[in-house]
PDB file of C-alpha atoms in Angstrom:
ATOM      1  CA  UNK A   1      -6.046  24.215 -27.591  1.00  0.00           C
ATOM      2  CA  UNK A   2      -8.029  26.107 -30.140  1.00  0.00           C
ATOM      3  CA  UNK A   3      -6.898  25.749 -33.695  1.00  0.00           C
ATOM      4  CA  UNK A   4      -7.491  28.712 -36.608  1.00  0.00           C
ATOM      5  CA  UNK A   5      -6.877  26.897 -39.701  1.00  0.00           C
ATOM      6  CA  UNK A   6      -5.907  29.090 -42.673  1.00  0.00           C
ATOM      7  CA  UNK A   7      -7.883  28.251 -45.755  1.00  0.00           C
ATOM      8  CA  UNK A   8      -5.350  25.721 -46.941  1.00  0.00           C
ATOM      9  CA  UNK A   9      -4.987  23.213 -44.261  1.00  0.00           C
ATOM     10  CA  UNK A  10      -9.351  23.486 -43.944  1.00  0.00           C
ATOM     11  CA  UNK A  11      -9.741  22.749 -47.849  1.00  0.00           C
ATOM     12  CA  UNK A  12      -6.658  19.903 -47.598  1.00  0.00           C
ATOM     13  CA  UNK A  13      -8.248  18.022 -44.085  1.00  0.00           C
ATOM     14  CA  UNK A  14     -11.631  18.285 -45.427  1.00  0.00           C
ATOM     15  CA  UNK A  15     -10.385  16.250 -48.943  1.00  0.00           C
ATOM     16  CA  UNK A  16     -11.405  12.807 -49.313  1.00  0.00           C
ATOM     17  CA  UNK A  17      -8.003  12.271 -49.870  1.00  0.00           C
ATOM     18  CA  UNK A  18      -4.887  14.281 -48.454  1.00  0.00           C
ATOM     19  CA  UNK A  19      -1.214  13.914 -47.891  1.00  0.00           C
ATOM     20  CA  UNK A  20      -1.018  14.396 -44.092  1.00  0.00           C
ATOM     21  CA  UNK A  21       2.862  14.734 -42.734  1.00  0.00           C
ATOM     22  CA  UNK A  22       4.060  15.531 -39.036  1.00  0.00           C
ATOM     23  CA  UNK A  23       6.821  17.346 -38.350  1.00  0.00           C
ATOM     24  CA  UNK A  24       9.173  17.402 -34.707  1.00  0.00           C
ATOM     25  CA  UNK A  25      10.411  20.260 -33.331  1.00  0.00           C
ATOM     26  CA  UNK A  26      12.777  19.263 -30.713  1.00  0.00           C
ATOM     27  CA  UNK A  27      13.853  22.356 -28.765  1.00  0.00           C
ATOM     28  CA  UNK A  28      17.631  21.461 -27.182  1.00  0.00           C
ATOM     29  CA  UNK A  29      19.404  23.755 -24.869  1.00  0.00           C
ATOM     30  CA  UNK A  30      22.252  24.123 -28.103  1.00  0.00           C
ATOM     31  CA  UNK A  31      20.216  23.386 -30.877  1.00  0.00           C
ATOM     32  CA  UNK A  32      16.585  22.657 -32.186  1.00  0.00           C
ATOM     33  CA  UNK A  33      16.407  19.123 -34.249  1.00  0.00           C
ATOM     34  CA  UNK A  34      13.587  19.660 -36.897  1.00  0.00           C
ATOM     35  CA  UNK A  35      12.435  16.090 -37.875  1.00  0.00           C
ATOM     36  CA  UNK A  36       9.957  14.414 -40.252  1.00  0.00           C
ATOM     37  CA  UNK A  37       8.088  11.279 -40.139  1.00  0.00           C
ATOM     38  CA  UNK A  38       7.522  11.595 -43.750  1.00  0.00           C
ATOM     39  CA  UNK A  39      10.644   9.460 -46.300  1.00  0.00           C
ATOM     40  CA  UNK A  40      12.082  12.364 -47.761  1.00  0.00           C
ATOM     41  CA  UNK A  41      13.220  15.672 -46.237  1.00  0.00           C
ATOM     42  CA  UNK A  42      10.677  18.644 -46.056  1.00  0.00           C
ATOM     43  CA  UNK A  43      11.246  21.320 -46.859  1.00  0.00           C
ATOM     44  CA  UNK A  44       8.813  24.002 -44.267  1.00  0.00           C
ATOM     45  CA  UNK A  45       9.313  26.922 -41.749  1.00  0.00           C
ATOM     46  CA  UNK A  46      10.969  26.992 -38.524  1.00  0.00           C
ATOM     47  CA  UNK A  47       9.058  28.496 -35.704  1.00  0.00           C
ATOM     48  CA  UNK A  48       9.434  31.752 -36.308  1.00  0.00           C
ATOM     49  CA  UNK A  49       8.176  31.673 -39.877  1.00  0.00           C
ATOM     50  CA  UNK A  50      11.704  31.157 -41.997  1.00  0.00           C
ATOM     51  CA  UNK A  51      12.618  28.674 -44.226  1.00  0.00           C
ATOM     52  CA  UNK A  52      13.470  25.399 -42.734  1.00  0.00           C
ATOM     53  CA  UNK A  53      14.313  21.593 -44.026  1.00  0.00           C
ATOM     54  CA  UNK A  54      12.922  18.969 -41.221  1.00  0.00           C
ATOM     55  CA  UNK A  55      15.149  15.948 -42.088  1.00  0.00           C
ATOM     56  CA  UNK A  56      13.464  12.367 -42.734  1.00  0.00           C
ATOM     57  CA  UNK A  57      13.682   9.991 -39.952  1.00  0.00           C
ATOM     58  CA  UNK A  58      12.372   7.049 -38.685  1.00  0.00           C
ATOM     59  CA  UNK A  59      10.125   9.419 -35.897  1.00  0.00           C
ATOM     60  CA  UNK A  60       6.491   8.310 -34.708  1.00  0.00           C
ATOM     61  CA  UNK A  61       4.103   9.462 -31.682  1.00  0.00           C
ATOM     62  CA  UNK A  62       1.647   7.707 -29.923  1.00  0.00           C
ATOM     63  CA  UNK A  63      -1.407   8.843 -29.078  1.00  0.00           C
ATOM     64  CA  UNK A  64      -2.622  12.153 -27.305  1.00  0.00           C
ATOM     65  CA  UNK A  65      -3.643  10.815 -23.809  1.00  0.00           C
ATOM     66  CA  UNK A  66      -5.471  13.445 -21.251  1.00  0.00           C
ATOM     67  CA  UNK A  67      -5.810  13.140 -17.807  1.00  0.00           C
ATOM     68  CA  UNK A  68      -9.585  14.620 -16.693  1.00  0.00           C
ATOM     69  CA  UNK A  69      -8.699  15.766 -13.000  1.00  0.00           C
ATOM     70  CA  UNK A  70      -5.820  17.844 -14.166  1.00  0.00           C
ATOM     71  CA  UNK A  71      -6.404  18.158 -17.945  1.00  0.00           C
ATOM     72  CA  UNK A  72      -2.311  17.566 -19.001  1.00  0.00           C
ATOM     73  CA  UNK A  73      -2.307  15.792 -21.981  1.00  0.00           C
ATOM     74  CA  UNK A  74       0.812  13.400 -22.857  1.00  0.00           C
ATOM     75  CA  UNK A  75       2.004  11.379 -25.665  1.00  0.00           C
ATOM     76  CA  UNK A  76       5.229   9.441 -26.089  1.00  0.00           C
ATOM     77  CA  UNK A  77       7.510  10.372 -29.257  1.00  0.00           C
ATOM     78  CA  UNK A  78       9.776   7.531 -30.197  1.00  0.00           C
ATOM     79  CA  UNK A  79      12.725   7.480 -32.656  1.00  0.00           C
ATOM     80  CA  UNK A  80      13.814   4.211 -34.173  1.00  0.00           C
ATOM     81  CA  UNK A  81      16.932   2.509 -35.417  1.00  0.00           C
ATOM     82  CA  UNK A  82      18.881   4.718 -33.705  1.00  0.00           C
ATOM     83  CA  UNK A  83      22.615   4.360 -33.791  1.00  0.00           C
ATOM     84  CA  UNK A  84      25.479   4.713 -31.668  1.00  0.00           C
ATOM     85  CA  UNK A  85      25.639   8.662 -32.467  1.00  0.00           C
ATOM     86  CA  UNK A  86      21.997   9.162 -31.485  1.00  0.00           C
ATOM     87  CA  UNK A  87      22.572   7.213 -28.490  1.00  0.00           C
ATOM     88  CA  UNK A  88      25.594   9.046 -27.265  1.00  0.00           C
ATOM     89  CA  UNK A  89      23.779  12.742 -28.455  1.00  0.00           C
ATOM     90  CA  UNK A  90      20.813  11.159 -26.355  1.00  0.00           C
ATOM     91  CA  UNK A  91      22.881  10.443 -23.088  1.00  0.00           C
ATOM     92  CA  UNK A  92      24.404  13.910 -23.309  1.00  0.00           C
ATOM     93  CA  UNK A  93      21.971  16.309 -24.182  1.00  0.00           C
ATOM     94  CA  UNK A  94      19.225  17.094 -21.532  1.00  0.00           C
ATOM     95  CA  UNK A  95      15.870  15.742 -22.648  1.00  0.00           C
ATOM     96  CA  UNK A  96      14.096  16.588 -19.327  1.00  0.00           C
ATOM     97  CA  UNK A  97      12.299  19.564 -19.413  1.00  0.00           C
ATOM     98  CA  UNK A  98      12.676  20.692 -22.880  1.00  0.00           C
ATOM     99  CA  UNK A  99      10.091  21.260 -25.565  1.00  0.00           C
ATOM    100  CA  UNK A 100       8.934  19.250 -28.148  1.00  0.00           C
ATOM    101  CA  UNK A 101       6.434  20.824 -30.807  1.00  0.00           C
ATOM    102  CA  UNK A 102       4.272  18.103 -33.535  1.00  0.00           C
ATOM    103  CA  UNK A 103       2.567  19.588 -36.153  1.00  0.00           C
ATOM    104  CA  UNK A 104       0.520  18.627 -38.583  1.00  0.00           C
ATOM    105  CA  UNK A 105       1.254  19.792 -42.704  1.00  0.00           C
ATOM    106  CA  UNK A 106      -0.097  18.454 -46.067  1.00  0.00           C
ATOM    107  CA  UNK A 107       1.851  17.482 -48.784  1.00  0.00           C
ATOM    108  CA  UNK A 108       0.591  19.940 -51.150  1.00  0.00           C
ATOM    109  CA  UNK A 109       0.602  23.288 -48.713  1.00  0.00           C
ATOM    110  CA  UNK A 110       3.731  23.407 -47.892  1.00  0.00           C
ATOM    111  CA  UNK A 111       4.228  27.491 -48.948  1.00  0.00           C
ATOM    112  CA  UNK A 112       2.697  28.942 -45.890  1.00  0.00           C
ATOM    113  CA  UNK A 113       3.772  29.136 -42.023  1.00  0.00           C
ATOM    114  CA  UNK A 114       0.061  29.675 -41.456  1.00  0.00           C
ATOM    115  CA  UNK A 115      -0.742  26.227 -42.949  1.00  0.00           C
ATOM    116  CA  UNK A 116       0.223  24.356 -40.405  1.00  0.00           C
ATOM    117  CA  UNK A 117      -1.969  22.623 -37.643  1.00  0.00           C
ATOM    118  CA  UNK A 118      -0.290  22.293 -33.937  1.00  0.00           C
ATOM    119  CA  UNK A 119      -1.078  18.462 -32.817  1.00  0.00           C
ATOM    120  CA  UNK A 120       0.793  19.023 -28.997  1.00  0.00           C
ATOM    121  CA  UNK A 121       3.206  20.714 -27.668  1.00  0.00           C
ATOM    122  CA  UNK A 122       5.281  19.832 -24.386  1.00  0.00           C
ATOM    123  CA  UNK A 123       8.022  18.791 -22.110  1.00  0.00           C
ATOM    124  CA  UNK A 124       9.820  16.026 -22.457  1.00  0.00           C
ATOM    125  CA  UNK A 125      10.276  13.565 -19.416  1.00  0.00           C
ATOM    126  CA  UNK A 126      11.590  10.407 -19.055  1.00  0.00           C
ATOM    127  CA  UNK A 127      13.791   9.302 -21.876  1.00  0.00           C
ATOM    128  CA  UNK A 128      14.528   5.997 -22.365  1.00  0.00           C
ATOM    129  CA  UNK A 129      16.918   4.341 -25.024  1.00  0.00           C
ATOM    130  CA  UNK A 130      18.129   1.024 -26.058  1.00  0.00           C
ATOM    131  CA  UNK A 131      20.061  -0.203 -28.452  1.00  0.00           C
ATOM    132  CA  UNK A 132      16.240  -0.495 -31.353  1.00  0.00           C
ATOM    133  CA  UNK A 133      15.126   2.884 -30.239  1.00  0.00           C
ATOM    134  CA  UNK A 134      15.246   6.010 -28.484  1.00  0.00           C
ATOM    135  CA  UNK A 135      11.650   7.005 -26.506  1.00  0.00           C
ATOM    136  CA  UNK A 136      10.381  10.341 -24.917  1.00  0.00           C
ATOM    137  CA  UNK A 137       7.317  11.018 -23.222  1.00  0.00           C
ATOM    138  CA  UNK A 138       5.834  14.485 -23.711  1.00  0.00           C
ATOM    139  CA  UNK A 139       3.663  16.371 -21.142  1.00  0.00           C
ATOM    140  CA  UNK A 140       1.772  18.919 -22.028  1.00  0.00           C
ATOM    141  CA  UNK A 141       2.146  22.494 -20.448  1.00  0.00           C
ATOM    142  CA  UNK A 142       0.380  22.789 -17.200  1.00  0.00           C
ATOM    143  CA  UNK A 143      -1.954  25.639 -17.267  1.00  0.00           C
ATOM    144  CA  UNK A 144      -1.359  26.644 -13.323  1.00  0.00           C
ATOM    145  CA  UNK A 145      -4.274  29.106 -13.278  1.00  0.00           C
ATOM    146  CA  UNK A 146      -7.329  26.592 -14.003  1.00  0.00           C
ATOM    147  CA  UNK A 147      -5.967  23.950 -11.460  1.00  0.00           C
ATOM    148  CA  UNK A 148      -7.507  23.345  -8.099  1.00  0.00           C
ATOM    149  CA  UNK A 149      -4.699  21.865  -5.764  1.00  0.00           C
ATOM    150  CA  UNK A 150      -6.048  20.386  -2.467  1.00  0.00           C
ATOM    151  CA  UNK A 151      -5.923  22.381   0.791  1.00  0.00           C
ATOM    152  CA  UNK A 152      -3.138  21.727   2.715  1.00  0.00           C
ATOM    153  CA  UNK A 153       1.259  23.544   2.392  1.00  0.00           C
ATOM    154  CA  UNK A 154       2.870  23.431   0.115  1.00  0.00           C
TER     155      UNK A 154
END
C-alpha cells in the first residue's frame, strides 16, 4: 500500500521523539465504532474528512503478518476488559466480513484529515470473546487481479 504523507505526519515520524496514537475504525452494518488506543478520547476526522471523537479504550493490534504466495496481509485487533454490554453487542452484531480501518496519528497533528498514516485496512473474520477480552482477526483486501489461482474449476 503506498503511503503520501502530508508534511506533518513526515516532520512528526522523522522526530527523535513523537507522540504516535492509533485509531479503529470499525465499520458495522448500523453503525461505525471509532476507537482509540490512546487514555483519553481524540478528538480527529471520520472517514470522510469531518470532525470526529474516537473514544479511549482498552484496544491493541498485533502485528501485520503477510502471506508471500498470496500477498493478504492479517493482523488480529483485540479489545480488553470487555463487559457484559460489549459481549452481548459482540454476539449480535456481525463481525464477519466487515471492515476495520487502523491508522496511525501524532499527538501534536491532530488538525488535518491528510495527517494521518493508514497502518491496514480489512475484513474481519473470526471473532472470538471471553469473558477478559473480545478478539478479531483482520484480513486484508484481496487484490483478485494480481493472483494466480491454479488450473483446474472452479
Amino acid at each position: 500500500m503506498a503511503r503520501d504523507l502530508s508534511p506533518d505526519v513526515e516532520t512528526e515520524k522523522n522526530k527523535d521523539y513523537n507522540k504516535p496514537i492509533e485509531l479503529y475504525l470499525v465499520h458495522l452494518d448500523e453503525t461505525t465504532l471509532y476507537l482509540t488506543d490512546f487514555a483519553e478520547d481524540i478528538n480527529f476526522f471520520d472517514e470522510n474528512g469531518n470532525p470526529q471523537t474516537y473514544t479511549a479504550y482498552s484496544i491493541s493490534r498485533g502485528d501485520i503478518s503477510g502471506n508471500i504466495d498470496t500477498k493478504i496481509d492479517s493482523c488480529e485487533v483485540t479489545i480488553d476488559n470487555v463487559d457484559l454490554s460489549m459481549s452481548a453487542f459482540a454476539e449480535y452484531s456481525q463481525l464477519v466480513g466487515r471492515k476495520l480501518e487502523v491508522w496511525k496519528v501524532f499527538r501534536d497533528s491532530l488538525d488535518s484529515f491528510n495527517n494521518k498514516i493508514i497502518m491496514f485496512k480489512g475484513e474481519m473474520d473470526s471473532p472470538k470473546i471471553n469473558q477478559y477480552s473480545l478478539s478479531v482477526d483482520v484480513v486484508s483486501e484481496l487484490d483478485i487481479l494480481n493472483i494466480r489461482l491454479p488450473k483446474g474449476e472452479y
